[in-house]
Tab-separated table of C-alpha atoms in Angstrom:
chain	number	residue	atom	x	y	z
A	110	UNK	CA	0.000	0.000	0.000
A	111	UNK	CA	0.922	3.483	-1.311
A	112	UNK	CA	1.274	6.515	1.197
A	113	UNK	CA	-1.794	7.564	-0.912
A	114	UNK	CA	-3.682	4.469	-0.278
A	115	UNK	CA	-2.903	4.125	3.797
A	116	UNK	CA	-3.901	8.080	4.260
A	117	UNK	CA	-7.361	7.052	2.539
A	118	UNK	CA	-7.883	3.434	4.496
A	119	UNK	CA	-10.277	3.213	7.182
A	120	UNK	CA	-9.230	4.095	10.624
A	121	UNK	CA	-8.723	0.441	12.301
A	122	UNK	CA	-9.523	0.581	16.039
A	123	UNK	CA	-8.940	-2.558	17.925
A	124	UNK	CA	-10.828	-3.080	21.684
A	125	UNK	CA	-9.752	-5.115	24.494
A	126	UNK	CA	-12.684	-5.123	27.299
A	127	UNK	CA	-11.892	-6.575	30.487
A	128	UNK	CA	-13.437	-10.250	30.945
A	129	UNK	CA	-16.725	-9.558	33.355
A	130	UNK	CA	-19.921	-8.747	31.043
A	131	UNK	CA	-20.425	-5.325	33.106
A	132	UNK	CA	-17.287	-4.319	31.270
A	133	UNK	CA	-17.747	-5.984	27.849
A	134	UNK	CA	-20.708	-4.771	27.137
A	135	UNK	CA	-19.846	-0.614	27.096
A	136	UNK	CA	-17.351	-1.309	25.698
A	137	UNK	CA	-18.607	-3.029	23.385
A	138	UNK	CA	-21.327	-0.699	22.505
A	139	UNK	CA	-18.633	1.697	21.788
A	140	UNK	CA	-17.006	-0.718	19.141
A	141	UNK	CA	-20.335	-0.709	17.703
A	142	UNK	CA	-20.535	2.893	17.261
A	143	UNK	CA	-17.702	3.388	15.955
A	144	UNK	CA	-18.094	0.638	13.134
A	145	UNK	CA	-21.431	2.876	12.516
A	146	UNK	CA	-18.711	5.784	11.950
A	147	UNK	CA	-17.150	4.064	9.039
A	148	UNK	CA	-14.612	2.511	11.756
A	149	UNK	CA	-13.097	-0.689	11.178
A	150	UNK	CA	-13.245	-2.569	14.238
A	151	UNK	CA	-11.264	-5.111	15.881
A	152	UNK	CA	-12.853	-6.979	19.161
A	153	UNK	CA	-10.207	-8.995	21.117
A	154	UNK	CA	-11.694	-11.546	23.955
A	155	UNK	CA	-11.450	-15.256	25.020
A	156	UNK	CA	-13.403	-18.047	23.660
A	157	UNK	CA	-15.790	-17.937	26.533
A	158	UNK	CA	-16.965	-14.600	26.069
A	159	UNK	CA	-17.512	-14.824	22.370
A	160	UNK	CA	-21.073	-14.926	23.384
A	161	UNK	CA	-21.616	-11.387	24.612
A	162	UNK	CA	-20.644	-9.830	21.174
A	163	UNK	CA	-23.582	-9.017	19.373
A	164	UNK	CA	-23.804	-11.435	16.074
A	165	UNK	CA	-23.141	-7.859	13.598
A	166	UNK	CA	-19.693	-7.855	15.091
A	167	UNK	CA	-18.534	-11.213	15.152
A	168	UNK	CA	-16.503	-10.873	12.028
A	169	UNK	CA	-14.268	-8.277	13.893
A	170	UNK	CA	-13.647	-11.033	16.500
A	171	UNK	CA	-10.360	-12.112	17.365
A	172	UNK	CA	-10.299	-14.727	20.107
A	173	UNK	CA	-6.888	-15.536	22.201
A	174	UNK	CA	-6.837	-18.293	24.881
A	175	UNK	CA	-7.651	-17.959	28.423
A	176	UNK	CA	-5.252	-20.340	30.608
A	177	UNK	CA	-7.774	-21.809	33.157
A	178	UNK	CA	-5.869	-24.606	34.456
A	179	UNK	CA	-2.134	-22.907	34.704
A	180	UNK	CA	-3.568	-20.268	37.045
A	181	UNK	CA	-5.648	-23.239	38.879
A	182	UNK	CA	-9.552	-21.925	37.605
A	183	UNK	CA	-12.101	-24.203	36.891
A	184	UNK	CA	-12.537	-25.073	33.030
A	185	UNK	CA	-14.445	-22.634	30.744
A	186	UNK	CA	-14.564	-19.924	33.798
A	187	UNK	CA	-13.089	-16.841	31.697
A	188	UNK	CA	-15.524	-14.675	33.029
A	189	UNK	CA	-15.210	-12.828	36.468
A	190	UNK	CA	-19.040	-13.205	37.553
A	191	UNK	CA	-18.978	-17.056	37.478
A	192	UNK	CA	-15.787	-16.818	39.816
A	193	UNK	CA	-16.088	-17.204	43.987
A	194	UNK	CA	-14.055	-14.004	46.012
A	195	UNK	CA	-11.820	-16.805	46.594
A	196	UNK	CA	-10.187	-17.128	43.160
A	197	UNK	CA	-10.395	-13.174	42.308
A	198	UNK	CA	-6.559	-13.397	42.097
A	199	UNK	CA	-6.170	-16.217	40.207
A	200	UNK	CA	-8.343	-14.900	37.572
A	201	UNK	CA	-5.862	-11.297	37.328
A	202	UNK	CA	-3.325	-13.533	37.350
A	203	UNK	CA	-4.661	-15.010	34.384
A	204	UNK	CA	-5.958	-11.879	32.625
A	205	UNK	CA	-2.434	-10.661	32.994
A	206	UNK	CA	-0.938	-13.771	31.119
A	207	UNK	CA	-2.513	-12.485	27.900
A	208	UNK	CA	0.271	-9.142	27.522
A	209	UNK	CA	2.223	-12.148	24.912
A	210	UNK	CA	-1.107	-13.161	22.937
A	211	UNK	CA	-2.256	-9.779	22.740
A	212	UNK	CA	0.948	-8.585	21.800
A	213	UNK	CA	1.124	-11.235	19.348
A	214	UNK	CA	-2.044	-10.639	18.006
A	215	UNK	CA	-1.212	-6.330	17.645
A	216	UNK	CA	1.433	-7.129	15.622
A	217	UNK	CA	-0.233	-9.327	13.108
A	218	UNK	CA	-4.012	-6.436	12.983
A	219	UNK	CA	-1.642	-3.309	13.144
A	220	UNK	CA	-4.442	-1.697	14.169
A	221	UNK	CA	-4.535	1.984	14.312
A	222	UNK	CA	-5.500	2.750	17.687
A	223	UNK	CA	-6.207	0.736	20.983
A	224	UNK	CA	-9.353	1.455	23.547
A	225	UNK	CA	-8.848	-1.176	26.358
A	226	UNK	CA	-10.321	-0.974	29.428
A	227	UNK	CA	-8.568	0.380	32.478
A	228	UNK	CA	-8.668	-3.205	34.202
A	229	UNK	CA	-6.378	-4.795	31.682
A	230	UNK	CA	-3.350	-2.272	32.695
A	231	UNK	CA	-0.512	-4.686	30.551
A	232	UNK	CA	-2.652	-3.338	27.320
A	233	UNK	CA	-1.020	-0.130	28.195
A	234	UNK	CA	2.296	-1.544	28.466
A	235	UNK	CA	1.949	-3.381	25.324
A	236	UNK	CA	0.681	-0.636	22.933
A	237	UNK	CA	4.171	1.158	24.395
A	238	UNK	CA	5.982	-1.528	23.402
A	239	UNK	CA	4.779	-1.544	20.065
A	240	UNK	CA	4.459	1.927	19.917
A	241	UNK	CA	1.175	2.119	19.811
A	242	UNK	CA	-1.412	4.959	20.653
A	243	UNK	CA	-4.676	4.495	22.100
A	244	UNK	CA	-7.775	6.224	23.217
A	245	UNK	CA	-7.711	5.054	27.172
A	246	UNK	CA	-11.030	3.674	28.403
A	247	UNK	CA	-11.543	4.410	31.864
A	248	UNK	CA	-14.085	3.688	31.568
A	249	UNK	CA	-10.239	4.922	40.713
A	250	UNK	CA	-8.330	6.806	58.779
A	251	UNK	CA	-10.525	3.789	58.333
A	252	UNK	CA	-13.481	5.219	59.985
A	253	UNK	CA	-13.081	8.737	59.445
A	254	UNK	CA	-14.271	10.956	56.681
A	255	UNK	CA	-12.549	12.720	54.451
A	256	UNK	CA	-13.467	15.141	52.033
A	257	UNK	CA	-11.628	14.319	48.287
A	258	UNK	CA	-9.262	17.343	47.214
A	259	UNK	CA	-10.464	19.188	44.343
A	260	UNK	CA	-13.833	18.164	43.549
A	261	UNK	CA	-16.285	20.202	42.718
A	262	UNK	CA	-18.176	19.498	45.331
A	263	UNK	CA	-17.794	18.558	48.996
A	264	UNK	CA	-17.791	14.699	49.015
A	265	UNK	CA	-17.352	12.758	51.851
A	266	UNK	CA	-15.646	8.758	52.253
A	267	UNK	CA	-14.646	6.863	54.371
A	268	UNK	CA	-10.958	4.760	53.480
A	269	UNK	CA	-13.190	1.806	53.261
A	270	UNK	CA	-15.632	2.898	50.891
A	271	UNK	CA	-12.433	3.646	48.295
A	272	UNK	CA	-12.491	0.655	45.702
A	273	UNK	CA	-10.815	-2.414	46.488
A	274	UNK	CA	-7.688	-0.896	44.003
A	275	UNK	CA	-6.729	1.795	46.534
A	276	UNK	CA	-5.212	-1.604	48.238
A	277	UNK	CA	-2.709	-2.311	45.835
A	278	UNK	CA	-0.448	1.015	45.440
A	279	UNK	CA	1.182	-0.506	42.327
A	280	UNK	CA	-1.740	-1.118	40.123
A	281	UNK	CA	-3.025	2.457	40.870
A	282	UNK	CA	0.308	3.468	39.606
A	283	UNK	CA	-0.082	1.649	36.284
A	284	UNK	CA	-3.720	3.286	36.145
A	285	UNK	CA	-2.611	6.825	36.796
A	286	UNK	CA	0.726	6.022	34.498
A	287	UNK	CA	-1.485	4.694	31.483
A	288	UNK	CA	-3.642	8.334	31.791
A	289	UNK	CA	-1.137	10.785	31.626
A	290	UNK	CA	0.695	8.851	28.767
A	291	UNK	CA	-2.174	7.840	26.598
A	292	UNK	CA	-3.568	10.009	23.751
A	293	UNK	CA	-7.056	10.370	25.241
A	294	UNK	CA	-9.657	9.178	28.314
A	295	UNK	CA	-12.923	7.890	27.175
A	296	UNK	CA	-15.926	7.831	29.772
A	297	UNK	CA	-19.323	6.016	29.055
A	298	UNK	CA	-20.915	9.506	30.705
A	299	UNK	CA	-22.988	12.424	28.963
A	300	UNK	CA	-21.252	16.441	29.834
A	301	UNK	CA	-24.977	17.405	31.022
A	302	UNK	CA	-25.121	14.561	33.924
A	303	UNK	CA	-21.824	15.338	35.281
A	304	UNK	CA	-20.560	18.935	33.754
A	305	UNK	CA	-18.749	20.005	36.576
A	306	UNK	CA	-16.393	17.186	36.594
A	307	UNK	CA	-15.969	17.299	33.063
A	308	UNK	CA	-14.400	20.687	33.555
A	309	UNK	CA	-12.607	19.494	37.106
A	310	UNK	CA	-11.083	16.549	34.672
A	311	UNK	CA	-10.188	19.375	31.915
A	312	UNK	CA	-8.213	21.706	34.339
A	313	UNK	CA	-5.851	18.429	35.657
A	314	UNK	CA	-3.769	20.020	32.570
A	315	UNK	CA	-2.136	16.775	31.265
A	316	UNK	CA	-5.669	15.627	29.837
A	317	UNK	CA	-6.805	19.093	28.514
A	318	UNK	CA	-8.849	18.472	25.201
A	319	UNK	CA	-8.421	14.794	24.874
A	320	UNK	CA	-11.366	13.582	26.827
A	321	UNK	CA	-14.212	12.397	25.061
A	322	UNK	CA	-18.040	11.535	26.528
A	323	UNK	CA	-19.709	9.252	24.532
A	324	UNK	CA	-22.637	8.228	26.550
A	325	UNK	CA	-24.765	6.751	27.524
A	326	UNK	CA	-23.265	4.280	24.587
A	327	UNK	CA	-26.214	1.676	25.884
A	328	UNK	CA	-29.181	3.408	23.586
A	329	UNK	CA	-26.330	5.876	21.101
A	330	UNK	CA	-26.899	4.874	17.868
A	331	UNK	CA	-29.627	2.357	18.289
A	332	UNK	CA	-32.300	2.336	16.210
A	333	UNK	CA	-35.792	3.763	16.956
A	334	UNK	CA	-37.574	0.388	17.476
A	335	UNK	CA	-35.120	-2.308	18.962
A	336	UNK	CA	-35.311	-6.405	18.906
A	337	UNK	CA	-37.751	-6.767	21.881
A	338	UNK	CA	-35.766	-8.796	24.700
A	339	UNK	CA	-38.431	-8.995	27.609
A	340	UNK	CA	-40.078	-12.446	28.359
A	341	UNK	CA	-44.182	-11.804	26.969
A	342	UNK	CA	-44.939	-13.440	30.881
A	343	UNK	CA	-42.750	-10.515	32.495
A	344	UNK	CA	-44.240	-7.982	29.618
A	345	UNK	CA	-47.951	-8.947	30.576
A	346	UNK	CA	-47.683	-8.746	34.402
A	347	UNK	CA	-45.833	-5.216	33.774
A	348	UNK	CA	-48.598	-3.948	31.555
A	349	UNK	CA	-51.052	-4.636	34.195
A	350	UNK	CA	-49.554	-2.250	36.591
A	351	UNK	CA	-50.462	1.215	36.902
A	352	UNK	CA	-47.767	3.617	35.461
A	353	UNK	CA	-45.005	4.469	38.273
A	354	UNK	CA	-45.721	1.798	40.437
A	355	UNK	CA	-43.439	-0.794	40.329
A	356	UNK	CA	-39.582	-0.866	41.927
A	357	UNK	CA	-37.225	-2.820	40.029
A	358	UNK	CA	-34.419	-4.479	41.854
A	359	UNK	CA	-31.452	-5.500	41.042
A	360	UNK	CA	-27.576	-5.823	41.835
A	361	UNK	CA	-25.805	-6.407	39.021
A	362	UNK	CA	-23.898	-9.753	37.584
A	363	UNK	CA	-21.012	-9.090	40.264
A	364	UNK	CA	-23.346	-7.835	43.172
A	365	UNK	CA	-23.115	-10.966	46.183
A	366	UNK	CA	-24.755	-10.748	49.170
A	367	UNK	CA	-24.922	-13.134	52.482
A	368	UNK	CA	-27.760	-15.162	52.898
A	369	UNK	CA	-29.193	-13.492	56.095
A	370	UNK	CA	-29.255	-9.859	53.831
A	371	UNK	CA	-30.708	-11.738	51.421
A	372	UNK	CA	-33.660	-13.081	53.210
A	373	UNK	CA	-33.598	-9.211	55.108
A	374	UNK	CA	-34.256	-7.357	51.783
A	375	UNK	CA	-37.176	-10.427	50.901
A	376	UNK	CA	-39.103	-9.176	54.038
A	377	UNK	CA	-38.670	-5.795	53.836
A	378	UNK	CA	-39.626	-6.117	50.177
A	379	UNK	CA	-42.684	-7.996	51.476
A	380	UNK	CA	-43.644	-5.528	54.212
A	381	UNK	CA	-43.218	-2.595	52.203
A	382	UNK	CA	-46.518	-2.639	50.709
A	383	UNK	CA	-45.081	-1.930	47.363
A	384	UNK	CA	-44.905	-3.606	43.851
A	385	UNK	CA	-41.678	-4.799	43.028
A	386	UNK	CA	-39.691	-6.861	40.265
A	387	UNK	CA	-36.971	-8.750	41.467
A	388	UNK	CA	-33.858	-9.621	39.377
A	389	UNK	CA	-32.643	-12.297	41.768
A	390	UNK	CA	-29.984	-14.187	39.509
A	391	UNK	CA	-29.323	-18.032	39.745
A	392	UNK	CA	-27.572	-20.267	41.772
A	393	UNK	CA	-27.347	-20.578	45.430
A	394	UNK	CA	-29.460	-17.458	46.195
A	395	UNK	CA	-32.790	-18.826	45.120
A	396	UNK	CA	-32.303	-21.234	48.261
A	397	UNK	CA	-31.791	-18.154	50.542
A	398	UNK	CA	-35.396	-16.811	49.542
A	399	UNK	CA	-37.912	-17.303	52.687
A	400	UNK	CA	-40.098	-20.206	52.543
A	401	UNK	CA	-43.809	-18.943	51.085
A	402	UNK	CA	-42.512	-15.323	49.812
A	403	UNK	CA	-43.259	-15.320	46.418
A	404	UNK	CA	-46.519	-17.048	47.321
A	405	UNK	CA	-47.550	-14.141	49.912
A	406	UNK	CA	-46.064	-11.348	47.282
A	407	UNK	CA	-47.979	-13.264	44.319
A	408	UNK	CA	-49.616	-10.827	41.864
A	409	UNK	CA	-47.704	-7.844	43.976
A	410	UNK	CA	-44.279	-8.928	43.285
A	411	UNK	CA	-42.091	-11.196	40.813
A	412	UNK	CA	-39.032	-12.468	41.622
A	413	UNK	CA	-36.855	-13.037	38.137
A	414	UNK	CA	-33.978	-16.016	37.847
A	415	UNK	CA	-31.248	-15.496	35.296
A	416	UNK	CA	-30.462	-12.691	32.922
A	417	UNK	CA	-33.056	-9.652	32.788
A	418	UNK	CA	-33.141	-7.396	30.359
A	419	UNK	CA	-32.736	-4.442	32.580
A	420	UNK	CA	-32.743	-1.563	30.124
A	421	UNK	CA	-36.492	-2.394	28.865
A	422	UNK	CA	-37.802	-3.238	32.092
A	423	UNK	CA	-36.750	0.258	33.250
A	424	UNK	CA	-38.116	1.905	30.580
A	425	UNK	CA	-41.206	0.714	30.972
A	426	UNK	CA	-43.920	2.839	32.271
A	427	UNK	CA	-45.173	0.928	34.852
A	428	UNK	CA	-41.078	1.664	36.492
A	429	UNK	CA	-41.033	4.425	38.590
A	430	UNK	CA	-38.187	3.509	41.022
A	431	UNK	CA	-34.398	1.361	41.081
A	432	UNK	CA	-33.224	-0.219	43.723
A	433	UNK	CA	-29.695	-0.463	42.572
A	434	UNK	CA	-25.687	-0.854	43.265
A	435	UNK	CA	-24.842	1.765	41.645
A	436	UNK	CA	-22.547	0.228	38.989
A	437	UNK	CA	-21.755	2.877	36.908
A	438	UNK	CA	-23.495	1.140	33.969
A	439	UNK	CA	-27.013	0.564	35.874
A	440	UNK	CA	-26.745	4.456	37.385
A	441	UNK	CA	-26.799	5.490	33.769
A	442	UNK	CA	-29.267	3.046	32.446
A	443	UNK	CA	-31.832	4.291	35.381
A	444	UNK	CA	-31.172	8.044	34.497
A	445	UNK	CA	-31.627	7.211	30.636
A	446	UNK	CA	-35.165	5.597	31.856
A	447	UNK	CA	-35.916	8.384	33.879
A	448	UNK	CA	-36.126	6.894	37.188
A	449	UNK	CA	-35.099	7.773	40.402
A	450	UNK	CA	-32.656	5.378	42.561
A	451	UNK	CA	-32.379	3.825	46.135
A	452	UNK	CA	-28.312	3.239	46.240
A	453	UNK	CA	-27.350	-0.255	47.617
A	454	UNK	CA	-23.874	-0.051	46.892
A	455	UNK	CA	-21.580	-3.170	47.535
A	456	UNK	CA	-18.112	-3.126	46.109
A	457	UNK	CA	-15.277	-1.266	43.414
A	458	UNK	CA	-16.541	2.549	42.799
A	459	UNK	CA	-20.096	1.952	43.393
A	460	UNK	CA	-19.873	3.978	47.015
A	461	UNK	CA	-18.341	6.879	44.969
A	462	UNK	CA	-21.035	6.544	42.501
A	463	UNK	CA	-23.893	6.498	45.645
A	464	UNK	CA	-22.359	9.645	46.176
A	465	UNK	CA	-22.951	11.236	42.740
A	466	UNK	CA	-26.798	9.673	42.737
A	467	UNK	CA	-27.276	11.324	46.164
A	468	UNK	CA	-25.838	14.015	47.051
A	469	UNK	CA	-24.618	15.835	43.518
A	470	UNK	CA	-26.851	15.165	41.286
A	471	UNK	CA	-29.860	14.071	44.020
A	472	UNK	CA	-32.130	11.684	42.067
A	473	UNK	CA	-31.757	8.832	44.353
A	474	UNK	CA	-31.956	8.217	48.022
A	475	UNK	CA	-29.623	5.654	50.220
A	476	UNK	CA	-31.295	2.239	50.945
A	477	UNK	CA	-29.560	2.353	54.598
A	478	UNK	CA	-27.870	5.472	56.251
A	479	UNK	CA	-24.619	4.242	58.563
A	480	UNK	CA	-21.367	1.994	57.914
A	481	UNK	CA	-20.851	1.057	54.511
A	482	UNK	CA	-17.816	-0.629	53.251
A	483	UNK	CA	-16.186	-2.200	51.100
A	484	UNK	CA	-14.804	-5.068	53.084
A	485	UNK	CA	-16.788	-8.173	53.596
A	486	UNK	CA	-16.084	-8.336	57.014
A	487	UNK	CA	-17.280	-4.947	57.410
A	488	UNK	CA	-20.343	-5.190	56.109
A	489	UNK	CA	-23.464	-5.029	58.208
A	490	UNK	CA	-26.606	-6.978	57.562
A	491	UNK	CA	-29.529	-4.088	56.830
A	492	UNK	CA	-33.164	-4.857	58.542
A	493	UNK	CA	-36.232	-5.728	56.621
A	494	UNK	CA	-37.898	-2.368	58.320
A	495	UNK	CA	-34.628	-0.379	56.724
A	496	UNK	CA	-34.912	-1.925	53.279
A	497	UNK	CA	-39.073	-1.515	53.625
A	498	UNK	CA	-38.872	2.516	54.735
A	499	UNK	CA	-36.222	3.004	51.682
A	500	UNK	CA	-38.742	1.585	49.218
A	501	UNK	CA	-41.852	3.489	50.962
A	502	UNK	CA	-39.660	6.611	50.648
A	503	UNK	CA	-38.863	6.607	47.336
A	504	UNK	CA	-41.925	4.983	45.754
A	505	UNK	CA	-44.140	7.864	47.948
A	506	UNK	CA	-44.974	11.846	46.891
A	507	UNK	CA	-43.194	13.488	48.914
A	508	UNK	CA	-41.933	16.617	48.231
A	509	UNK	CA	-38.132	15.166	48.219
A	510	UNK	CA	-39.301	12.578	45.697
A	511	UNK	CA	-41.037	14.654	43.400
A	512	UNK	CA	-38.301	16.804	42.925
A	513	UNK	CA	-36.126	13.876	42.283
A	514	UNK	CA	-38.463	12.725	39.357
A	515	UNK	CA	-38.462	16.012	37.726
A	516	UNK	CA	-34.566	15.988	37.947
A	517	UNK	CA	-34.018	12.366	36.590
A	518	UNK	CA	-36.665	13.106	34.382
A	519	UNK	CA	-34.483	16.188	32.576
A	520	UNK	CA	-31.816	14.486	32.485
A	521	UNK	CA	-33.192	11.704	30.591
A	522	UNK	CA	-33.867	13.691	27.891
A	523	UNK	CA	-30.653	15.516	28.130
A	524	UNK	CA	-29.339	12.213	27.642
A	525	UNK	CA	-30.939	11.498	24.226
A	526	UNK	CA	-30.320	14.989	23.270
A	527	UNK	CA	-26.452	14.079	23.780
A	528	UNK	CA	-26.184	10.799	21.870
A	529	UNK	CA	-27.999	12.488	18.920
A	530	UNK	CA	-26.734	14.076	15.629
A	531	UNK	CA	-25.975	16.870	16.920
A	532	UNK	CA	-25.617	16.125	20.734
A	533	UNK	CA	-22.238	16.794	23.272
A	534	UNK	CA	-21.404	12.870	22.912
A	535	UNK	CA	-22.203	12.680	19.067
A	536	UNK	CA	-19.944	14.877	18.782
A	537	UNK	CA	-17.307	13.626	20.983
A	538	UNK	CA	-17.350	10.593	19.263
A	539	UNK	CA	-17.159	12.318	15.545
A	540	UNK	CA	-14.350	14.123	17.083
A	541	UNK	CA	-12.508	11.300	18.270
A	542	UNK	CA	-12.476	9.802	15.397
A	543	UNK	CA	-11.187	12.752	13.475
A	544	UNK	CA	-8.370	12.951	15.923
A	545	UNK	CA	-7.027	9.178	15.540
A	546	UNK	CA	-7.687	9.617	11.964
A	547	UNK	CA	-5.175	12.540	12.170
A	548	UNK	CA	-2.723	10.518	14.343
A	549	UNK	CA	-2.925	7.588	11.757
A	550	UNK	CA	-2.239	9.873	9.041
A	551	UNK	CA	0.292	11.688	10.405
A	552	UNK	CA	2.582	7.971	12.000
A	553	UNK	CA	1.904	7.168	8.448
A	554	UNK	CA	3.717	10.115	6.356
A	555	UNK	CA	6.535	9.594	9.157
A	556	UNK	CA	7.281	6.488	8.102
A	557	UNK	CA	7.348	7.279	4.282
């Protein structure tokens, strides 16, 4: 190929999400818009995620390996969310095996331009080697609080609320090594939600300019009508309920909880009164339910095993409330939808994030006021009446509440605005994509 030619080739991006499907799956909606961008894309996973990436994509799929049995895993676990706490290490340890296949691999694609997430740090290490440039996606007194330096506004922690990374000094390193040497920070985030920390992130000075919103990526570029993914039995027993009153709860694919909290948050479920849907997963859990709940709830609330398809259930009418962990990925889904949060958070950021639904932007209230941590032997079990007043609270009219609706109710609309022709994160992403054009171009005419 010609210097002519290569200047007038697509822009090849290649992305490298983290194994856990709360990770894929942003990520992954970014790949997708950029191939709707003209992009050509590059998806880089294991065998055993193959699964998550939507069918339109699979010819962009590159699959490497995952070494189960060196790092002592069970077979066919290359996922994070089918792992105990037990073997969280063992499965780094194998995520950071894959710096030689993915290195491998780079060579062979010569892609363009990397987005990895923040989790697989080596990525970072590798596109250096290789000389690589890539769009980052960061998308980081025990008892105490402190207030965080710099924000824009006063936010409080505890050390025990910081996520689980603050515990390992070197692999913040590598995270804030891999942001002040990369080309650019991309966040799954909209500049109306969160404007004042878009600025705060601006004025760090080493990131100026190359930080890029493209959010929420979970409904940019989709088209007007999607592929329906609720069950017809779950769509029926929604439609019979009156608009706004049913809570939806749910904890995410990584959210575990003991079996007495579990069987605290059935009751007080139960004795709140309210209508509820209940994404409860699989596995051990269902045993933890109490004996005759979903009998005595029957018609009033549904308890759902498996997968749910969150983002429709939200959006549903008949959803007026979210009792949620506050992953970053379910905060952003519930303000999309339009409805107000109780925060129930349990591990990584998610306390940080309780703090953004709260107290800055104020469209959700805490499930439990008191210790919060996140240590499991911190923890504290959180009474039926707690979980019960939480739902009452938000589900009621009070003056609090209603002003919380009319907020999350903005900046739902604010959302769609931005991932529009036209809107902040449209034209982030266009932006982007002129920029690593640009850097292609110009590696390109350097080499001759």
């Amino acid at each position: 190929m010609d210097s002519g030619e290569a200047l007038a080739a697509p822009l090849h991006v290649l992305f490298f999400p983290f194994l856990a499907p709360s990770h894929m799956l942003p990520l992954l909606d970014i790949a997708r818009l950029f191939s709707n961008h003209g992009v050509k894309v590059s998806i880089v996973t294991t065998p055993g995620n193959a699964h998550l990436v939507h069918p339109l994509l699979h010819h962009s799929l590159h699959l490497i390996p995952f070494p189960s049995s060196t790092f002592n895993l069970p077979s066919g676990c290359e996922n994070l969310t089918v792992l105990p706490l037990s073997l969280t290490t063992n499965f780094f340890s194998a995520v950071f095996s894959l710096r030689d296949p993915l290195s491998h691999l780079l060579s062979t694609l010569h892609p363009d331009a990397i987005v990895s997430d923040s989790n697989n740090l080596f990525a970072h290490c590798v596109v250096n080697d290789l000389a690589f440039h890539r769009p980052y996606d960061s998308i980081s007194d025990p008892s105490l609080p402190f207030s965080i330096p710099g924000f824009p506004h006063s936010v409080h922690l505890i050390r025990s609320q910081l996520p689980e990374l603050f515990d390992y000094p070197p692999m913040l390193d590598c995270i804030r090594d891999a942001e002040r040497s990369s080309r650019a920070v991309i966040l799954n985030s909209f500049s109306a939600l969160e404007a004042d920390y878009v600025e705060h992130y601006y004025n760090l000075g080493h990131l100026r300019r190359n930080l890029f919103l493209l959010g929420p990526v979970s409904i940019a570029g989709q088209p007007v009508k999607k592929e329906k993914k609720m069950e017809p039995c779950l769509e029926r027993w929604l439609d019979k309920k009156e608009d706004g009153s049913v809570i939806y709860v749910a904890f995410g694919t990584m959210g575990r909880m003991k079996e007495e909290q579990i069987k605290e948050l059935a009751l007080g479920l139960e004795i709140s009164g309210e209508r509820f849907v209940w994404a409860l997963g699989s596995g051990e859990v269902e045993e933890w339910i109490p004996e005759g709940f979903e009998k005595r709830v029957e018609g009033r609330g549904l308890v759902l095993r498996g997968w749910a398809p969150q983002t429709e259930i939200l959006s549903h009418a008949a959803v007026d409330g979210f009792m949620s962990h506050c992953g970053w990925n379910s905060v952003l889904e519930a303000v999309t939808a339009g409805v107000p949060l109780i925060t129930w958070p349990i591990h990584s950021e998610q306390f940080v994030n309780e703090k953004m639904v709260v107290e800055v932007v104020k469209v959700g209230v805490p499930a439990w006021e008191g210790v919060k941590s996140v240590k499991e032997e911190e923890k504290v079990v959180v009474p039926a009446e707690t979980v019960a007043a939480a739902v009452k609270r938000l589900m009621g009219s009070g003056e609090e509440v209603v002003a919380m609706r009319k907020r999350v109710a903005e900046l739902a609309q604010l959302a769609r605005k931005a991932v529009a022709e036209g809107g902040t994160s449209h034209a982030d992403l266009s932006r982007l994509i002129d920029g690593l054009i640009a850097i292609r171009n110009e590696h390109r005419q350097i080499k001759g």
